Amino acid sequence: GWDLDPDRITRERAAWRDSQPDLERILFDETLRNGWPGESASWAPWHALRMLGAPRAIGCARRLVDLYDCPNDWLSDCLPQVWAQMGTPVETTLWDILDDPACEPDARGLAVSGLEKLVKNKSIPRLPTIHALAERLSPGRTDNALVNAYIVFVLENLDAVETKDAVRAAFEKKLVDTRIMDARSVSFLND
């Protein structure tokens, strides 16, 4: 079932390090991921994913984004939280995912959400992160309006008033998918 004791997993972080290869096999096992919710074994990938965050399994952080491309995906929504558990060392991986045009835009949005969670839990500094996100809104920098919408959404969540000019310019140049986020939804543009 869905019940999991995250505090216990965190306390026993070191014990899970040796299990990382097994946890990855469970996570990417199609027969488990495509099982019925009523079957106990079908919850194993969810538990494995949550357990990979605790021992800071940075080596698999990039591969986790592949979950988004899996049929019947129901695990990728957990990725930002799992990456946040991995702490500061996962930051570089998240920037790489965000900047990779070969990744699905929604998967890149998950990386942006992971960066947001790292800022909120103080694993990475806020100001350099919001400036780096805002810089990606400039023409020719991020290749996708949907990804830019996720960036604006996160800047709004972080109350990044410092990025007001970059966000406004991105909307004016029609670089943001307004079906996801429009200028009226950004509080610091309307103050």
JSON list of C-alpha atoms in Angstrom, two decimals:
[
{"chain": "A", "resi": 1, "resn": "GLY", "atom": "CA", "xyz": [0.00, 0.00, 0.00]},
{"chain": "A", "resi": 2, "resn": "TRP", "atom": "CA", "xyz": [0.88, 3.66, -0.01]},
{"chain": "A", "resi": 3, "resn": "ASP", "atom": "CA", "xyz": [1.81, 3.79, 3.68]},
{"chain": "A", "resi": 4, "resn": "LEU", "atom": "CA", "xyz": [5.51, 4.50, 4.14]},
{"chain": "A", "resi": 5, "resn": "ASP", "atom": "CA", "xyz": [7.45, 5.81, 7.12]},
{"chain": "A", "resi": 6, "resn": "PRO", "atom": "CA", "xyz": [9.70, 8.52, 5.62]},
{"chain": "A", "resi": 7, "resn": "ASP", "atom": "CA", "xyz": [11.30, 9.30, 8.99]},
{"chain": "A", "resi": 8, "resn": "ARG", "atom": "CA", "xyz": [12.43, 5.69, 9.38]},
{"chain": "A", "resi": 9, "resn": "ILE", "atom": "CA", "xyz": [13.85, 5.65, 5.86]},
{"chain": "A", "resi": 10, "resn": "THR", "atom": "CA", "xyz": [15.80, 8.83, 6.60]},
{"chain": "A", "resi": 11, "resn": "ARG", "atom": "CA", "xyz": [17.08, 7.48, 9.92]},
{"chain": "A", "resi": 12, "resn": "GLU", "atom": "CA", "xyz": [18.25, 4.29, 8.19]},
{"chain": "A", "resi": 13, "resn": "ARG", "atom": "CA", "xyz": [19.73, 6.17, 5.20]},
{"chain": "A", "resi": 14, "resn": "ALA", "atom": "CA", "xyz": [23.08, 4.38, 5.29]},
{"chain": "A", "resi": 15, "resn": "ALA", "atom": "CA", "xyz": [21.44, 0.94, 5.25]},
{"chain": "A", "resi": 16, "resn": "TRP", "atom": "CA", "xyz": [19.74, 1.71, 1.93]},
{"chain": "A", "resi": 17, "resn": "ARG", "atom": "CA", "xyz": [22.97, 2.66, 0.09]},
{"chain": "A", "resi": 18, "resn": "ASP", "atom": "CA", "xyz": [23.90, -0.97, -0.57]},
{"chain": "A", "resi": 19, "resn": "SER", "atom": "CA", "xyz": [20.39, -1.63, -1.86]},
{"chain": "A", "resi": 20, "resn": "GLN", "atom": "CA", "xyz": [20.49, 1.07, -4.54]},
{"chain": "A", "resi": 21, "resn": "PRO", "atom": "CA", "xyz": [20.89, -1.31, -7.53]},
{"chain": "A", "resi": 22, "resn": "ASP", "atom": "CA", "xyz": [18.00, -3.46, -6.26]},
{"chain": "A", "resi": 23, "resn": "LEU", "atom": "CA", "xyz": [15.82, -0.41, -5.68]},
{"chain": "A", "resi": 24, "resn": "GLU", "atom": "CA", "xyz": [16.49, 0.77, -9.26]},
{"chain": "A", "resi": 25, "resn": "ARG", "atom": "CA", "xyz": [15.59, -2.68, -10.65]},
{"chain": "A", "resi": 26, "resn": "ILE", "atom": "CA", "xyz": [12.32, -2.61, -8.73]},
{"chain": "A", "resi": 27, "resn": "LEU", "atom": "CA", "xyz": [11.58, 0.94, -9.83]},
{"chain": "A", "resi": 28, "resn": "PHE", "atom": "CA", "xyz": [12.06, 0.24, -13.54]},
{"chain": "A", "resi": 29, "resn": "ASP", "atom": "CA", "xyz": [10.47, -3.23, -13.55]},
{"chain": "A", "resi": 30, "resn": "GLU", "atom": "CA", "xyz": [7.57, -2.88, -16.01]},
{"chain": "A", "resi": 31, "resn": "THR", "atom": "CA", "xyz": [5.64, -5.81, -14.55]},
{"chain": "A", "resi": 32, "resn": "LEU", "atom": "CA", "xyz": [5.57, -4.09, -11.16]},
{"chain": "A", "resi": 33, "resn": "ARG", "atom": "CA", "xyz": [4.88, -0.59, -12.50]},
{"chain": "A", "resi": 34, "resn": "ASN", "atom": "CA", "xyz": [1.99, -1.78, -14.64]},
{"chain": "A", "resi": 35, "resn": "GLY", "atom": "CA", "xyz": [0.32, -3.89, -11.95]},
{"chain": "A", "resi": 36, "resn": "TRP", "atom": "CA", "xyz": [-3.02, -3.23, -10.32]},
{"chain": "A", "resi": 37, "resn": "PRO", "atom": "CA", "xyz": [-3.16, -0.90, -7.28]},
{"chain": "A", "resi": 38, "resn": "GLY", "atom": "CA", "xyz": [-4.86, -3.67, -5.29]},
{"chain": "A", "resi": 39, "resn": "GLU", "atom": "CA", "xyz": [-1.81, -5.90, -5.68]},
{"chain": "A", "resi": 40, "resn": "SER", "atom": "CA", "xyz": [0.75, -5.34, -2.94]},
{"chain": "A", "resi": 41, "resn": "ALA", "atom": "CA", "xyz": [3.69, -5.80, -5.33]},
{"chain": "A", "resi": 42, "resn": "SER", "atom": "CA", "xyz": [2.45, -2.90, -7.48]},
{"chain": "A", "resi": 43, "resn": "TRP", "atom": "CA", "xyz": [3.41, -0.49, -4.72]},
{"chain": "A", "resi": 44, "resn": "ALA", "atom": "CA", "xyz": [7.05, -1.67, -4.76]},
{"chain": "A", "resi": 45, "resn": "PRO", "atom": "CA", "xyz": [8.20, 0.85, -7.43]},
{"chain": "A", "resi": 46, "resn": "TRP", "atom": "CA", "xyz": [6.69, 3.73, -5.45]},
{"chain": "A", "resi": 47, "resn": "HIS", "atom": "CA", "xyz": [8.44, 2.58, -2.28]},
{"chain": "A", "resi": 48, "resn": "ALA", "atom": "CA", "xyz": [11.70, 2.04, -4.20]},
{"chain": "A", "resi": 49, "resn": "LEU", "atom": "CA", "xyz": [11.54, 5.56, -5.64]},
{"chain": "A", "resi": 50, "resn": "ARG", "atom": "CA", "xyz": [10.96, 7.13, -2.23]},
{"chain": "A", "resi": 51, "resn": "MET", "atom": "CA", "xyz": [13.78, 5.05, -0.77]},
{"chain": "A", "resi": 52, "resn": "LEU", "atom": "CA", "xyz": [16.26, 6.18, -3.47]},
{"chain": "A", "resi": 53, "resn": "GLY", "atom": "CA", "xyz": [15.98, 9.76, -2.23]},
{"chain": "A", "resi": 54, "resn": "ALA", "atom": "CA", "xyz": [16.95, 8.97, 1.35]},
{"chain": "A", "resi": 55, "resn": "PRO", "atom": "CA", "xyz": [20.45, 7.57, 0.71]},
{"chain": "A", "resi": 56, "resn": "ARG", "atom": "CA", "xyz": [21.05, 10.40, -1.78]},
{"chain": "A", "resi": 57, "resn": "ALA", "atom": "CA", "xyz": [21.40, 8.06, -4.74]},
{"chain": "A", "resi": 58, "resn": "ILE", "atom": "CA", "xyz": [22.81, 10.78, -7.01]},
{"chain": "A", "resi": 59, "resn": "GLY", "atom": "CA", "xyz": [24.08, 8.19, -9.48]},
{"chain": "A", "resi": 60, "resn": "CYS", "atom": "CA", "xyz": [20.52, 7.42, -10.58]},
{"chain": "A", "resi": 61, "resn": "ALA", "atom": "CA", "xyz": [19.13, 10.98, -10.39]},
{"chain": "A", "resi": 62, "resn": "ARG", "atom": "CA", "xyz": [19.31, 11.58, -14.15]},
{"chain": "A", "resi": 63, "resn": "ARG", "atom": "CA", "xyz": [17.83, 8.17, -14.99]},
{"chain": "A", "resi": 64, "resn": "LEU", "atom": "CA", "xyz": [14.80, 8.90, -12.81]},
{"chain": "A", "resi": 65, "resn": "VAL", "atom": "CA", "xyz": [13.51, 11.39, -15.40]},
{"chain": "A", "resi": 66, "resn": "ASP", "atom": "CA", "xyz": [12.99, 8.38, -17.71]},
{"chain": "A", "resi": 67, "resn": "LEU", "atom": "CA", "xyz": [9.98, 7.50, -15.57]},
{"chain": "A", "resi": 68, "resn": "TYR", "atom": "CA", "xyz": [8.13, 10.31, -17.31]},
{"chain": "A", "resi": 69, "resn": "ASP", "atom": "CA", "xyz": [8.36, 8.46, -20.64]},
{"chain": "A", "resi": 70, "resn": "CYS", "atom": "CA", "xyz": [6.99, 5.20, -19.23]},
{"chain": "A", "resi": 71, "resn": "PRO", "atom": "CA", "xyz": [3.50, 4.15, -20.28]},
{"chain": "A", "resi": 72, "resn": "ASN", "atom": "CA", "xyz": [0.95, 4.50, -17.48]},
{"chain": "A", "resi": 73, "resn": "ASP", "atom": "CA", "xyz": [3.36, 6.68, -15.51]},
{"chain": "A", "resi": 74, "resn": "TRP", "atom": "CA", "xyz": [2.17, 7.42, -12.00]},
{"chain": "A", "resi": 75, "resn": "LEU", "atom": "CA", "xyz": [5.52, 7.92, -10.32]},
{"chain": "A", "resi": 76, "resn": "SER", "atom": "CA", "xyz": [7.12, 10.94, -11.99]},
{"chain": "A", "resi": 77, "resn": "ASP", "atom": "CA", "xyz": [5.06, 13.39, -9.92]},
{"chain": "A", "resi": 78, "resn": "CYS", "atom": "CA", "xyz": [7.16, 12.22, -6.94]},
{"chain": "A", "resi": 79, "resn": "LEU", "atom": "CA", "xyz": [10.46, 13.15, -8.61]},
{"chain": "A", "resi": 80, "resn": "PRO", "atom": "CA", "xyz": [10.84, 16.74, -7.31]},
{"chain": "A", "resi": 81, "resn": "GLN", "atom": "CA", "xyz": [10.46, 15.51, -3.72]},
{"chain": "A", "resi": 82, "resn": "VAL", "atom": "CA", "xyz": [12.85, 12.59, -4.26]},
{"chain": "A", "resi": 83, "resn": "TRP", "atom": "CA", "xyz": [15.44, 14.88, -5.85]},
{"chain": "A", "resi": 84, "resn": "ALA", "atom": "CA", "xyz": [15.04, 17.34, -2.97]},
{"chain": "A", "resi": 85, "resn": "GLN", "atom": "CA", "xyz": [15.84, 14.50, -0.54]},
{"chain": "A", "resi": 86, "resn": "MET", "atom": "CA", "xyz": [19.10, 13.98, -2.44]},
{"chain": "A", "resi": 87, "resn": "GLY", "atom": "CA", "xyz": [20.18, 17.48, -1.46]},
{"chain": "A", "resi": 88, "resn": "THR", "atom": "CA", "xyz": [22.75, 19.84, -2.92]},
{"chain": "A", "resi": 89, "resn": "PRO", "atom": "CA", "xyz": [24.64, 17.27, -5.06]},
{"chain": "A", "resi": 90, "resn": "VAL", "atom": "CA", "xyz": [21.61, 16.74, -7.34]},
{"chain": "A", "resi": 91, "resn": "GLU", "atom": "CA", "xyz": [21.48, 20.40, -8.40]},
{"chain": "A", "resi": 92, "resn": "THR", "atom": "CA", "xyz": [23.82, 19.95, -11.40]},
{"chain": "A", "resi": 93, "resn": "THR", "atom": "CA", "xyz": [21.75, 17.04, -12.66]},
{"chain": "A", "resi": 94, "resn": "LEU", "atom": "CA", "xyz": [18.55, 19.09, -12.47]},
{"chain": "A", "resi": 95, "resn": "TRP", "atom": "CA", "xyz": [20.10, 21.94, -14.46]},
{"chain": "A", "resi": 96, "resn": "ASP", "atom": "CA", "xyz": [21.26, 19.39, -17.05]},
{"chain": "A", "resi": 97, "resn": "ILE", "atom": "CA", "xyz": [17.73, 17.99, -17.37]},
{"chain": "A", "resi": 98, "resn": "LEU", "atom": "CA", "xyz": [16.25, 21.47, -17.61]},
{"chain": "A", "resi": 99, "resn": "ASP", "atom": "CA", "xyz": [18.67, 22.46, -20.38]},
{"chain": "A", "resi": 100, "resn": "ASP", "atom": "CA", "xyz": [18.29, 19.22, -22.38]},
{"chain": "A", "resi": 101, "resn": "PRO", "atom": "CA", "xyz": [15.97, 19.83, -25.36]},
{"chain": "A", "resi": 102, "resn": "ALA", "atom": "CA", "xyz": [15.82, 16.05, -25.91]},
{"chain": "A", "resi": 103, "resn": "CYS", "atom": "CA", "xyz": [13.87, 15.68, -22.64]},
{"chain": "A", "resi": 104, "resn": "GLU", "atom": "CA", "xyz": [10.10, 16.06, -22.73]},
{"chain": "A", "resi": 105, "resn": "PRO", "atom": "CA", "xyz": [9.04, 19.58, -21.70]},
{"chain": "A", "resi": 106, "resn": "ASP", "atom": "CA", "xyz": [6.96, 18.24, -18.79]},
{"chain": "A", "resi": 107, "resn": "ALA", "atom": "CA", "xyz": [9.95, 16.22, -17.57]},
{"chain": "A", "resi": 108, "resn": "ARG", "atom": "CA", "xyz": [12.06, 19.38, -17.74]},
{"chain": "A", "resi": 109, "resn": "GLY", "atom": "CA", "xyz": [9.33, 21.07, -15.70]},
{"chain": "A", "resi": 110, "resn": "LEU", "atom": "CA", "xyz": [9.78, 18.40, -13.04]},
{"chain": "A", "resi": 111, "resn": "ALA", "atom": "CA", "xyz": [13.46, 19.38, -12.86]},
{"chain": "A", "resi": 112, "resn": "VAL", "atom": "CA", "xyz": [12.44, 23.02, -12.34]},
{"chain": "A", "resi": 113, "resn": "SER", "atom": "CA", "xyz": [10.15, 21.89, -9.51]},
{"chain": "A", "resi": 114, "resn": "GLY", "atom": "CA", "xyz": [13.05, 19.93, -8.04]},
{"chain": "A", "resi": 115, "resn": "LEU", "atom": "CA", "xyz": [15.15, 23.10, -8.04]},
{"chain": "A", "resi": 116, "resn": "GLU", "atom": "CA", "xyz": [12.30, 24.93, -6.31]},
{"chain": "A", "resi": 117, "resn": "LYS", "atom": "CA", "xyz": [12.20, 22.31, -3.57]},
{"chain": "A", "resi": 118, "resn": "LEU", "atom": "CA", "xyz": [15.98, 22.53, -3.13]},
{"chain": "A", "resi": 119, "resn": "VAL", "atom": "CA", "xyz": [15.67, 26.30, -2.66]},
{"chain": "A", "resi": 120, "resn": "LYS", "atom": "CA", "xyz": [12.80, 25.92, -0.22]},
{"chain": "A", "resi": 121, "resn": "ASN", "atom": "CA", "xyz": [14.63, 23.36, 1.91]},
{"chain": "A", "resi": 122, "resn": "LYS", "atom": "CA", "xyz": [17.73, 25.60, 1.76]},
{"chain": "A", "resi": 123, "resn": "SER", "atom": "CA", "xyz": [19.92, 23.02, 0.03]},
{"chain": "A", "resi": 124, "resn": "ILE", "atom": "CA", "xyz": [20.81, 25.57, -2.65]},
{"chain": "A", "resi": 125, "resn": "PRO", "atom": "CA", "xyz": [20.88, 29.39, -2.44]},
{"chain": "A", "resi": 126, "resn": "ARG", "atom": "CA", "xyz": [17.75, 31.22, -3.61]},
{"chain": "A", "resi": 127, "resn": "LEU", "atom": "CA", "xyz": [19.21, 34.27, -5.36]},
{"chain": "A", "resi": 128, "resn": "PRO", "atom": "CA", "xyz": [21.62, 32.52, -7.78]},
{"chain": "A", "resi": 129, "resn": "THR", "atom": "CA", "xyz": [18.92, 29.96, -8.57]},
{"chain": "A", "resi": 130, "resn": "ILE", "atom": "CA", "xyz": [16.20, 32.45, -9.42]},
{"chain": "A", "resi": 131, "resn": "HIS", "atom": "CA", "xyz": [18.64, 34.50, -11.50]},
{"chain": "A", "resi": 132, "resn": "ALA", "atom": "CA", "xyz": [19.70, 31.37, -13.42]},
{"chain": "A", "resi": 133, "resn": "LEU", "atom": "CA", "xyz": [16.06, 30.47, -14.01]},
{"chain": "A", "resi": 134, "resn": "ALA", "atom": "CA", "xyz": [15.20, 33.99, -15.17]},
{"chain": "A", "resi": 135, "resn": "GLU", "atom": "CA", "xyz": [18.19, 34.00, -17.53]},
{"chain": "A", "resi": 136, "resn": "ARG", "atom": "CA", "xyz": [16.69, 30.93, -19.25]},
{"chain": "A", "resi": 137, "resn": "LEU", "atom": "CA", "xyz": [13.63, 33.02, -20.16]},
{"chain": "A", "resi": 138, "resn": "SER", "atom": "CA", "xyz": [15.65, 35.18, -22.57]},
{"chain": "A", "resi": 139, "resn": "PRO", "atom": "CA", "xyz": [15.17, 34.66, -26.33]},
{"chain": "A", "resi": 140, "resn": "GLY", "atom": "CA", "xyz": [17.17, 31.76, -27.72]},
{"chain": "A", "resi": 141, "resn": "ARG", "atom": "CA", "xyz": [18.02, 30.39, -24.29]},
{"chain": "A", "resi": 142, "resn": "THR", "atom": "CA", "xyz": [15.24, 27.91, -23.50]},
{"chain": "A", "resi": 143, "resn": "ASP", "atom": "CA", "xyz": [13.75, 26.39, -26.60]},
{"chain": "A", "resi": 144, "resn": "ASN", "atom": "CA", "xyz": [10.25, 25.69, -25.34]},
{"chain": "A", "resi": 145, "resn": "ALA", "atom": "CA", "xyz": [7.37, 27.93, -24.22]},
{"chain": "A", "resi": 146, "resn": "LEU", "atom": "CA", "xyz": [5.99, 25.14, -22.01]},
{"chain": "A", "resi": 147, "resn": "VAL", "atom": "CA", "xyz": [9.31, 24.85, -20.15]},
{"chain": "A", "resi": 148, "resn": "ASN", "atom": "CA", "xyz": [9.34, 28.63, -19.77]},
{"chain": "A", "resi": 149, "resn": "ALA", "atom": "CA", "xyz": [5.85, 28.48, -18.26]},
{"chain": "A", "resi": 150, "resn": "TYR", "atom": "CA", "xyz": [7.13, 26.03, -15.65]},
{"chain": "A", "resi": 151, "resn": "ILE", "atom": "CA", "xyz": [10.03, 28.38, -14.94]},
{"chain": "A", "resi": 152, "resn": "VAL", "atom": "CA", "xyz": [7.65, 31.32, -14.47]},
{"chain": "A", "resi": 153, "resn": "PHE", "atom": "CA", "xyz": [5.43, 29.18, -12.23]},
{"chain": "A", "resi": 154, "resn": "VAL", "atom": "CA", "xyz": [8.39, 28.35, -9.98]},
{"chain": "A", "resi": 155, "resn": "LEU", "atom": "CA", "xyz": [9.57, 31.98, -9.94]},
{"chain": "A", "resi": 156, "resn": "GLU", "atom": "CA", "xyz": [6.06, 32.94, -8.81]},
{"chain": "A", "resi": 157, "resn": "ASN", "atom": "CA", "xyz": [6.16, 30.24, -6.10]},
{"chain": "A", "resi": 158, "resn": "LEU", "atom": "CA", "xyz": [9.51, 31.60, -4.91]},
{"chain": "A", "resi": 159, "resn": "ASP", "atom": "CA", "xyz": [8.16, 35.19, -4.96]},
{"chain": "A", "resi": 160, "resn": "ALA", "atom": "CA", "xyz": [11.10, 36.11, -7.17]},
{"chain": "A", "resi": 161, "resn": "VAL", "atom": "CA", "xyz": [10.26, 39.79, -7.56]},
{"chain": "A", "resi": 162, "resn": "GLU", "atom": "CA", "xyz": [13.91, 40.32, -8.50]},
{"chain": "A", "resi": 163, "resn": "THR", "atom": "CA", "xyz": [13.16, 38.62, -11.84]},
{"chain": "A", "resi": 164, "resn": "LYS", "atom": "CA", "xyz": [10.23, 40.89, -12.72]},
{"chain": "A", "resi": 165, "resn": "ASP", "atom": "CA", "xyz": [11.87, 42.43, -15.82]},
{"chain": "A", "resi": 166, "resn": "ALA", "atom": "CA", "xyz": [12.93, 39.07, -17.27]},
{"chain": "A", "resi": 167, "resn": "VAL", "atom": "CA", "xyz": [9.51, 37.53, -16.68]},
{"chain": "A", "resi": 168, "resn": "ARG", "atom": "CA", "xyz": [7.67, 40.52, -18.16]},
{"chain": "A", "resi": 169, "resn": "ALA", "atom": "CA", "xyz": [9.96, 40.48, -21.23]},
{"chain": "A", "resi": 170, "resn": "ALA", "atom": "CA", "xyz": [9.35, 36.75, -21.74]},
{"chain": "A", "resi": 171, "resn": "PHE", "atom": "CA", "xyz": [5.60, 37.33, -21.80]},
{"chain": "A", "resi": 172, "resn": "GLU", "atom": "CA", "xyz": [5.94, 40.30, -24.14]},
{"chain": "A", "resi": 173, "resn": "LYS", "atom": "CA", "xyz": [8.04, 38.24, -26.56]},
{"chain": "A", "resi": 174, "resn": "LYS", "atom": "CA", "xyz": [5.50, 35.38, -26.35]},
{"chain": "A", "resi": 175, "resn": "LEU", "atom": "CA", "xyz": [8.10, 32.96, -24.97]},
{"chain": "A", "resi": 176, "resn": "VAL", "atom": "CA", "xyz": [5.75, 31.56, -22.30]},
{"chain": "A", "resi": 177, "resn": "ASP", "atom": "CA", "xyz": [2.91, 29.09, -22.88]},
{"chain": "A", "resi": 178, "resn": "THR", "atom": "CA", "xyz": [0.00, 31.11, -21.46]},
{"chain": "A", "resi": 179, "resn": "ARG", "atom": "CA", "xyz": [-2.21, 28.02, -21.22]},
{"chain": "A", "resi": 180, "resn": "ILE", "atom": "CA", "xyz": [-0.03, 27.04, -18.26]},
{"chain": "A", "resi": 181, "resn": "MET", "atom": "CA", "xyz": [0.87, 30.42, -16.81]},
{"chain": "A", "resi": 182, "resn": "ASP", "atom": "CA", "xyz": [-0.23, 33.88, -17.89]},
{"chain": "A", "resi": 183, "resn": "ALA", "atom": "CA", "xyz": [1.04, 37.30, -16.80]},
{"chain": "A", "resi": 184, "resn": "ARG", "atom": "CA", "xyz": [-2.06, 37.95, -14.66]},
{"chain": "A", "resi": 185, "resn": "SER", "atom": "CA", "xyz": [-1.14, 34.90, -12.55]},
{"chain": "A", "resi": 186, "resn": "VAL", "atom": "CA", "xyz": [2.25, 36.32, -11.60]},
{"chain": "A", "resi": 187, "resn": "SER", "atom": "CA", "xyz": [1.65, 38.42, -8.51]},
{"chain": "A", "resi": 188, "resn": "PHE", "atom": "CA", "xyz": [4.88, 40.40, -8.69]},
{"chain": "A", "resi": 189, "resn": "LEU", "atom": "CA", "xyz": [4.01, 41.57, -12.23]},
{"chain": "A", "resi": 190, "resn": "ASN", "atom": "CA", "xyz": [0.73, 42.99, -11.00]},
{"chain": "A", "resi": 191, "resn": "ASP", "atom": "CA", "xyz": [1.90, 44.90, -7.92]}
]
